[in-house]
Coordinates of C-alpha atoms in Angstrom, one line a residue:
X43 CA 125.3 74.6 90.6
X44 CA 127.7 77.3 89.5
X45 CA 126.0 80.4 87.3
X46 CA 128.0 78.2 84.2
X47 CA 125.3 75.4 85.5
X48 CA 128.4 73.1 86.3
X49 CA 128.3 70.9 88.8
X50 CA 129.8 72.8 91.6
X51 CA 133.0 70.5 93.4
X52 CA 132.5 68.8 96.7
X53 CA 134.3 70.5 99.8
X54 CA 137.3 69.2 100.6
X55 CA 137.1 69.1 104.8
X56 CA 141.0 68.0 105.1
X57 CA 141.8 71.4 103.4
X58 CA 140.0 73.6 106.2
X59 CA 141.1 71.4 108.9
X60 CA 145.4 72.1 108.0
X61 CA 144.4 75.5 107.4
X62 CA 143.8 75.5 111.5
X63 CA 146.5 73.0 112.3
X64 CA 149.0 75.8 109.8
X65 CA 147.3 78.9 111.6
X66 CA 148.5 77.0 115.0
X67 CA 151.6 76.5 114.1
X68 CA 152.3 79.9 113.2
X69 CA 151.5 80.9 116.4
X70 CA 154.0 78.6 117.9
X71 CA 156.6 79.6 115.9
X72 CA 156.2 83.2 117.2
X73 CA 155.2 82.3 120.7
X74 CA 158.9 80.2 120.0
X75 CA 161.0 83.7 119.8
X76 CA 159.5 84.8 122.4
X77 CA 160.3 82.2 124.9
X78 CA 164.1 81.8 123.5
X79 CA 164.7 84.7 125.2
X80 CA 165.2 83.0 127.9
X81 CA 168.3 82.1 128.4
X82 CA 167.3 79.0 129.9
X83 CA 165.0 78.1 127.2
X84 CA 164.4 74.3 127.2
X85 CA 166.0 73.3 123.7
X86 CA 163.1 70.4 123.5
X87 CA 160.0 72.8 123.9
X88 CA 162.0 75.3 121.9
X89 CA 161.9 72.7 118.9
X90 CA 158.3 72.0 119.4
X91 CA 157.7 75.4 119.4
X92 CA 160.5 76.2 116.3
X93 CA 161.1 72.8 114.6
X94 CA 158.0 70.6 114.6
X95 CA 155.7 73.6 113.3
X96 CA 157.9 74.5 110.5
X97 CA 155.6 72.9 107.8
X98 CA 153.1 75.9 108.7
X99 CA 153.9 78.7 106.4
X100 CA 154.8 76.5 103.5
X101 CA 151.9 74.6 103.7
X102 CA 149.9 77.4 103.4
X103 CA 150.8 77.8 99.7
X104 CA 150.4 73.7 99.5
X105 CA 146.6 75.1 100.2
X106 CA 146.1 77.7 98.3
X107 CA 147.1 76.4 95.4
X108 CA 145.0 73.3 95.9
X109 CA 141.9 75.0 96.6
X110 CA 142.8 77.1 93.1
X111 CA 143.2 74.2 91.3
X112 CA 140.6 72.3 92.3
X113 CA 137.9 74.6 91.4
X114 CA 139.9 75.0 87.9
X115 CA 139.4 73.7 84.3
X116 CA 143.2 73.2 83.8
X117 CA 142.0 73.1 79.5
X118 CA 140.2 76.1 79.9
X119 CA 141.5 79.4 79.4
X120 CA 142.1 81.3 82.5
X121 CA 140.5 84.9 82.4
X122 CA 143.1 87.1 84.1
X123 CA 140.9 90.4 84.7
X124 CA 138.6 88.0 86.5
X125 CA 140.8 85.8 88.8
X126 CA 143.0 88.8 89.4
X127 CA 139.5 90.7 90.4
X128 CA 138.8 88.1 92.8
X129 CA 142.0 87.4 94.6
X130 CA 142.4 91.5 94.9
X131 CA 139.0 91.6 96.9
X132 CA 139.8 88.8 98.9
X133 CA 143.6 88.9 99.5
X134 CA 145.3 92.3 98.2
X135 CA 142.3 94.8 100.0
X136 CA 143.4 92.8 103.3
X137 CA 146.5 93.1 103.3
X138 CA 146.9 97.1 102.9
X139 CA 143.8 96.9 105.6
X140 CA 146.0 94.8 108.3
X141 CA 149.5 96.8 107.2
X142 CA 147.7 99.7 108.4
X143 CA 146.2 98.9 111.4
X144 CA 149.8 97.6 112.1
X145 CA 151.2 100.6 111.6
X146 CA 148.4 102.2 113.9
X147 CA 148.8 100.1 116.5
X148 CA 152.5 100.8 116.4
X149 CA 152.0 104.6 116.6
X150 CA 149.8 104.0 119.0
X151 CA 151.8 101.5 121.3
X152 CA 155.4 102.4 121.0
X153 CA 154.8 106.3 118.9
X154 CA 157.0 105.1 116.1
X155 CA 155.6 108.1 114.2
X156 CA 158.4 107.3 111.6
X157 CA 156.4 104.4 110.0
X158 CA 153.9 106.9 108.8
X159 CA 156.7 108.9 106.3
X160 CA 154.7 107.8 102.9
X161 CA 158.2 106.1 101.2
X162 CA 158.4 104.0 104.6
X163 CA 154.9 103.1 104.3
X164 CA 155.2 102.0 100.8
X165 CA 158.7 100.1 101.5
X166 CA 156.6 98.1 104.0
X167 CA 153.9 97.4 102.0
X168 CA 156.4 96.1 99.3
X169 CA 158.4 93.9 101.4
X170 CA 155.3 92.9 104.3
X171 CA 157.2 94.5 107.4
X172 CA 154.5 96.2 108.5
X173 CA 154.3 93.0 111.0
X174 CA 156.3 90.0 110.6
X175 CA 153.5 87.3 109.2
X176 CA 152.5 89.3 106.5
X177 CA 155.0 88.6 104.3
X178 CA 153.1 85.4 103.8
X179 CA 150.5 88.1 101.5
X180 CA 152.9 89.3 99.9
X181 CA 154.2 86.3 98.5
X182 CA 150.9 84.7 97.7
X183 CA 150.2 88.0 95.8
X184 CA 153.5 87.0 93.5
X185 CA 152.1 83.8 93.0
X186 CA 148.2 85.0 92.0
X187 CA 149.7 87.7 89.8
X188 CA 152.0 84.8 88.0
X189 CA 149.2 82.5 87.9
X190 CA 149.3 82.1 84.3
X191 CA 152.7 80.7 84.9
X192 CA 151.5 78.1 87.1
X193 CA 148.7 77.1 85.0
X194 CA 150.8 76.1 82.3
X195 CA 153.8 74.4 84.8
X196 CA 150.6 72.2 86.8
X197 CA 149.3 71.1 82.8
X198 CA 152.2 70.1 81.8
X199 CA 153.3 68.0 84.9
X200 CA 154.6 65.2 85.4
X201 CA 156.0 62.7 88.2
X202 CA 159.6 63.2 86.4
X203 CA 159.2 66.9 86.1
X204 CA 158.3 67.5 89.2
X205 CA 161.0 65.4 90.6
X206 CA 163.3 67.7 88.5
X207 CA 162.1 70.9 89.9
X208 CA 162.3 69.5 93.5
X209 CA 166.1 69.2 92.9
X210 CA 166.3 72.5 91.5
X211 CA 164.1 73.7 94.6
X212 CA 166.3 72.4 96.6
X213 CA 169.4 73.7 95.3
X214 CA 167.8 77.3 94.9
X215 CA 167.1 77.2 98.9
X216 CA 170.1 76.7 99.9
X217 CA 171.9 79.0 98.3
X218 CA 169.2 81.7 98.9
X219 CA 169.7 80.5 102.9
X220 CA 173.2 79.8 103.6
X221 CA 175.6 80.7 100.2
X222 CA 173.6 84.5 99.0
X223 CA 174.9 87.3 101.6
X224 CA 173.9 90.5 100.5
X225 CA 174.6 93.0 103.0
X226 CA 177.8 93.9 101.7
X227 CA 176.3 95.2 98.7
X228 CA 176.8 99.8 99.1
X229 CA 173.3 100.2 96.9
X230 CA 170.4 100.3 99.4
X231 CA 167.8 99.5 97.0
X232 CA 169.5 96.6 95.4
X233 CA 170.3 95.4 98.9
X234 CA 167.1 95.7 101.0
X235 CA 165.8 93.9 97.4
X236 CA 167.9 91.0 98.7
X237 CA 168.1 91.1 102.1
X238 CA 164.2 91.0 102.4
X239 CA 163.9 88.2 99.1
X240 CA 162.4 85.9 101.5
X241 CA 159.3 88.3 102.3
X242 CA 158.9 88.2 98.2
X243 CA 160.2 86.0 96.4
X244 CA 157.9 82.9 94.8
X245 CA 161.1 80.9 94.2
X246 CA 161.4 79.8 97.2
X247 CA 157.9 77.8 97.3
X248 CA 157.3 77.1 93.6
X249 CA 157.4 73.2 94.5
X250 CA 155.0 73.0 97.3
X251 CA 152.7 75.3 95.1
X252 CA 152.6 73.7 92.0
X253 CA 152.9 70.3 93.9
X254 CA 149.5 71.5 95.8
X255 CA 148.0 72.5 92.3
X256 CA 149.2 69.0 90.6
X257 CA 147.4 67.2 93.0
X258 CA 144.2 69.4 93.3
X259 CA 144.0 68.6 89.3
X260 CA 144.7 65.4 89.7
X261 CA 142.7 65.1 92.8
X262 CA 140.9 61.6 91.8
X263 CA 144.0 59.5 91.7
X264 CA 145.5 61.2 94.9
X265 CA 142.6 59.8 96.8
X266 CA 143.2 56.7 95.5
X267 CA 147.2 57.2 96.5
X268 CA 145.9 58.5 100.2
X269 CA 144.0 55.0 100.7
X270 CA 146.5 52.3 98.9
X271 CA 149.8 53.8 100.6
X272 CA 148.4 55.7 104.5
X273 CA 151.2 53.9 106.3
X274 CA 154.0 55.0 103.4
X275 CA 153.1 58.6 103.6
X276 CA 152.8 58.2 107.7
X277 CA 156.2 56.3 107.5
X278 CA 157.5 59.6 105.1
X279 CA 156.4 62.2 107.4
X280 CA 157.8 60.8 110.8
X281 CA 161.2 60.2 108.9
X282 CA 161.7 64.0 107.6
X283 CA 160.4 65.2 111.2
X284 CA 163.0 63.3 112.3
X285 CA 165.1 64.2 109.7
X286 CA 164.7 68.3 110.6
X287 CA 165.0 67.5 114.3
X288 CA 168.6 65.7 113.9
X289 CA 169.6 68.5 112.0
X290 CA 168.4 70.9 114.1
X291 CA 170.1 68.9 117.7
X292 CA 173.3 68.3 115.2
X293 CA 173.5 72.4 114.9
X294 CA 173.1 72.4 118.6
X295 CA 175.6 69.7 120.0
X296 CA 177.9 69.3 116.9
X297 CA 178.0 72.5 115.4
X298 CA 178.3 74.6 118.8
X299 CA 175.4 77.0 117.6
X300 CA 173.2 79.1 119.7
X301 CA 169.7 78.0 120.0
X302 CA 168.6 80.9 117.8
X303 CA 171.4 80.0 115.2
X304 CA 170.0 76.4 115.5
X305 CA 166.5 77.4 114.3
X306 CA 167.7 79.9 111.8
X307 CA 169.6 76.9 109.9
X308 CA 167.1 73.8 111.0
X309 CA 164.5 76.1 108.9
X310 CA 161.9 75.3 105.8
X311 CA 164.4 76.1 103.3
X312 CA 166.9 74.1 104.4
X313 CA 166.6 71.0 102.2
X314 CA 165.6 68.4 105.7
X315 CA 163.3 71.4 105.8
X316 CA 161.4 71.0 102.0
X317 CA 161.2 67.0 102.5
X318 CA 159.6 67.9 106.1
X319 CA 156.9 69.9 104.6
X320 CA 156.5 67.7 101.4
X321 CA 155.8 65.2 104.2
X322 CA 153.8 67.1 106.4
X323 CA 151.0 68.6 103.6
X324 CA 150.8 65.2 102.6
X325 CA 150.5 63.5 106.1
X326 CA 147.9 65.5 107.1
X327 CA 145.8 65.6 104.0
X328 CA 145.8 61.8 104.1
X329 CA 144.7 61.2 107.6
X330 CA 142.4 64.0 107.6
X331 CA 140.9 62.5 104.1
X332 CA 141.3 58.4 105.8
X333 CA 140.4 59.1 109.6
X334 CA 136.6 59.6 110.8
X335 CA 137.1 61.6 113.3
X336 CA 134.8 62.0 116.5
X337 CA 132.3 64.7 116.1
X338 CA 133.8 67.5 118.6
X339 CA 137.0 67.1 117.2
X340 CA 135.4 67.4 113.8
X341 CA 134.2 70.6 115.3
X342 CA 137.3 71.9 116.7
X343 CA 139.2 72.0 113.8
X344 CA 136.2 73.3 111.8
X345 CA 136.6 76.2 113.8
X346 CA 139.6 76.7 113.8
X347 CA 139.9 76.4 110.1
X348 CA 136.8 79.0 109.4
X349 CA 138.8 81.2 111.7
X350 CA 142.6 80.6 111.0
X351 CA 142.7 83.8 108.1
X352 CA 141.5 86.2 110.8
X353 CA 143.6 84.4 113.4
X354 CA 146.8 84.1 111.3
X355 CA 146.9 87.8 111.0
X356 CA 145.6 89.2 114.5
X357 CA 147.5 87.3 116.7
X358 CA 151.2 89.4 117.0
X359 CA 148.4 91.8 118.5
X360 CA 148.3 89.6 121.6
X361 CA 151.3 88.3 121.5
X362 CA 152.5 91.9 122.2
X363 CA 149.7 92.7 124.8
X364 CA 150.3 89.2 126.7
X365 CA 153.9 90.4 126.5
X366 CA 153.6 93.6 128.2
X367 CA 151.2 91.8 130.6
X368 CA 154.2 89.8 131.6
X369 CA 156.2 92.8 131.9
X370 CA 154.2 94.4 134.0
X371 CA 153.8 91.6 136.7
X372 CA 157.3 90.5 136.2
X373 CA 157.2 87.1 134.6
X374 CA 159.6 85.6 133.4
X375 CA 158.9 83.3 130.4
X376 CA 159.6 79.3 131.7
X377 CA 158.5 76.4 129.8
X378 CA 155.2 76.2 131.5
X379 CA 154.5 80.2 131.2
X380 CA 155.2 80.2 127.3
X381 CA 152.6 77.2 126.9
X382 CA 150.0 79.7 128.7
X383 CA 151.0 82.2 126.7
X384 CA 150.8 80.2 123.4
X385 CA 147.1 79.0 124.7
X386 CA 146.4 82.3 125.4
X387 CA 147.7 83.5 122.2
X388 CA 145.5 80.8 120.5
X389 CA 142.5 81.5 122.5
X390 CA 142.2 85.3 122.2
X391 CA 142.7 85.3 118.1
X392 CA 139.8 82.6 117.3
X393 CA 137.7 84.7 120.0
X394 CA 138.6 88.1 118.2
X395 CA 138.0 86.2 115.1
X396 CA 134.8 85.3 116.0
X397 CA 133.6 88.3 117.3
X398 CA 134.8 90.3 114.6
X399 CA 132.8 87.6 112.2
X400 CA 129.3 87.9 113.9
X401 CA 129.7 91.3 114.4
X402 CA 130.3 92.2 110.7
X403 CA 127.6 89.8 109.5
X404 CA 125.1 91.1 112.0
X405 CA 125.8 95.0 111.2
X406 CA 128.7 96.1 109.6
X407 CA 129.7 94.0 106.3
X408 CA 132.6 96.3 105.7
X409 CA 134.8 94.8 108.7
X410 CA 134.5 91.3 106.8
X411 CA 135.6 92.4 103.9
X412 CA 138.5 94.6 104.7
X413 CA 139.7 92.1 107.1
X414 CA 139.3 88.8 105.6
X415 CA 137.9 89.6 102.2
X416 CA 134.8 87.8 102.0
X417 CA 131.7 89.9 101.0
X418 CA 128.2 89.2 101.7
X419 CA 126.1 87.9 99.5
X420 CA 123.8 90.1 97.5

């Protein structure tokens, strides 16, 4: 029981297990501009790498706003002060903690002693540039400091307006992605302001949030959905996956593009993109919530779940230090040395993770709680 003497919620395993599955698709992505490089990048692996793990950062804020949801009385008032208390321990502290170790380690590694004048410092911390995954904070600190917003949008839900604001999502994407160019704009306020929107703006994930709150309150008839209609949502997914992928081989043989142009337009905001991860969050919350699966896989993605937060933000660490590694003994990145390198990648950020977790609970608190914001109990 909670201190109200509620009945505290069960946990919901199929959210930590696609917290994992998004954390390794992050990576991929990453690992993914590292290996198109290469010149002679192999465009399959480079859409497994680019394409196929595109649902990743979107469905991070398909879980986030479940899991706020779900342990929400949507009739209740929401006390502001309190939730805004919370999410700033848990999500704001680490945030400036990681921005600065970033820009340590980049003093450190490549003396860019520039990042340390205080208006560049706070431009970065504004935007998340202070390494390129941590605009994902940034964002998700829009949406906690709007949740009032979303309170009243998941209440007053329904199948019609929902479909209404996909459409306008939609539409909103793809002007943001491919109609919006700001660079000719002379004021360099107002045009970093637009030239970085994707690193802060909310609009471009309002669906797939209030979609993940909708059906956290409504969370009784989506299990009953998940069981009546598996093969539907199954059949959904492996359409808009195939969906992203045509567009995405269309940009390549049709279009003429560059590989790189290729994934920069075969993207999550592209509208193939939205229907992909509509399908993907709900794929993989309904096999996760149908399928028993074996114990040491059960495991496995338990772990890497517990440890995706630490993970998700460590891991352009060694993708850098692998990188120079490579350098150094003259690699060249193939197919098979950029699936090392992603294993490796995968490997050395759970480890770090882990480490860093034991170690913290066993003598220094502090390192939790700066790093992944969760406080022991007292």
């Amino acid at each position: 029981m909670d201190k109200a003497g509620a009945l505290k919620k069960p946990r919901i395993n199929a959210i930590e297990y696609m917290r994992g599955i998004s954390m390794l698709g992050v990576i991929g992505i990453h690992v993914g501009s590292q290996y198109i490089v290469n010149a002679a990048a192999n465009i399959h692996l480079v859409a497994v790498f680019e394409i196929f793990t595109r649902f990743s950062v979107p469905i991070f804020f398909f879980i986030s706003a479940f899991g706020l949801f779900y342990n929400l009385d949507i009739n209740k008032s929401l006390n502001y002060k309190n939730f805004m208390k919370k999410r700033a321990r848990t999500v704001i502290v680490p945030y400036v903690a990681w921005s600065l170790l970033y820009v340590v380690f980049y003093v450190w590694r490549y003396h860019a002693f520039s990042l340390l004048n205080p208006l560049q410092l706070l431009s970065m911390l504004f935007f998340g540039t202070a390494c390129y995954q941590l605009y994902f904070m940034v964002i998700l600190i829009w949406f906690y400091l709007l949740m009032p917003l979303w309170k009243y949008m998941v209440k007053h839900s329904s199948c019609i307006n929902l479909t209404v604001l996909l459409v306008l999502q939609i539409a909103f994407d793809y002007y943001s992605s491919f109609v919006m160019n700001p660079y000719g704009i002379a004021n360099p306020v107002l045009r970093d302001l637009l030239v970085y929107r994707l690193n802060y703006w909310v609009m471009h994930y309002i669906f797939i949030f209030v979609l993940g709150g909708y059906l956290a309150v409504h969370y009784d008839d989506f299990k009953i959905f998940m069981k009546h209609y598996r093969l539907s949502i199954a059949a959904f997914f492996f359409v808009s996956l195939l969906g992203l992928l045509a567009y995405y081989y269309y940009c390549l043989f049709i279009e003429n593009y560059t590989v790189l142009e290729a994934i920069n337009t075969a993207h999550q905001l592209s509208p193939a993109g939205v229907f992909y991860t509509i399908g993907a969050s709900i794929f993989l919350f309904s096999e996760f919530y149908n399928c028993k699966l074996p114990r040491l896989l059960e495991k496995a993605f338990s772990l890497l779940g517990r440890h995706s937060y630490f993970a998700y933000l460590c891991h352009p660490v060694f993708i850098a230090l692998l990188a120079a590694v490579m350098v150094k003994l003259n690699m060249v990145m193939t197919a098979y040395n950029s699936i090392a390198f992603y294993l490796g990648t995968v490997v050395l950020s759970v480890i770090a993770a882990a480490v860093c977790r034991y170690f913290s609970q066993k003598y220094w608190p502090i390192l939790n709680e700066l790093t992944i914001g969760v406080y022991a109990k007292r």
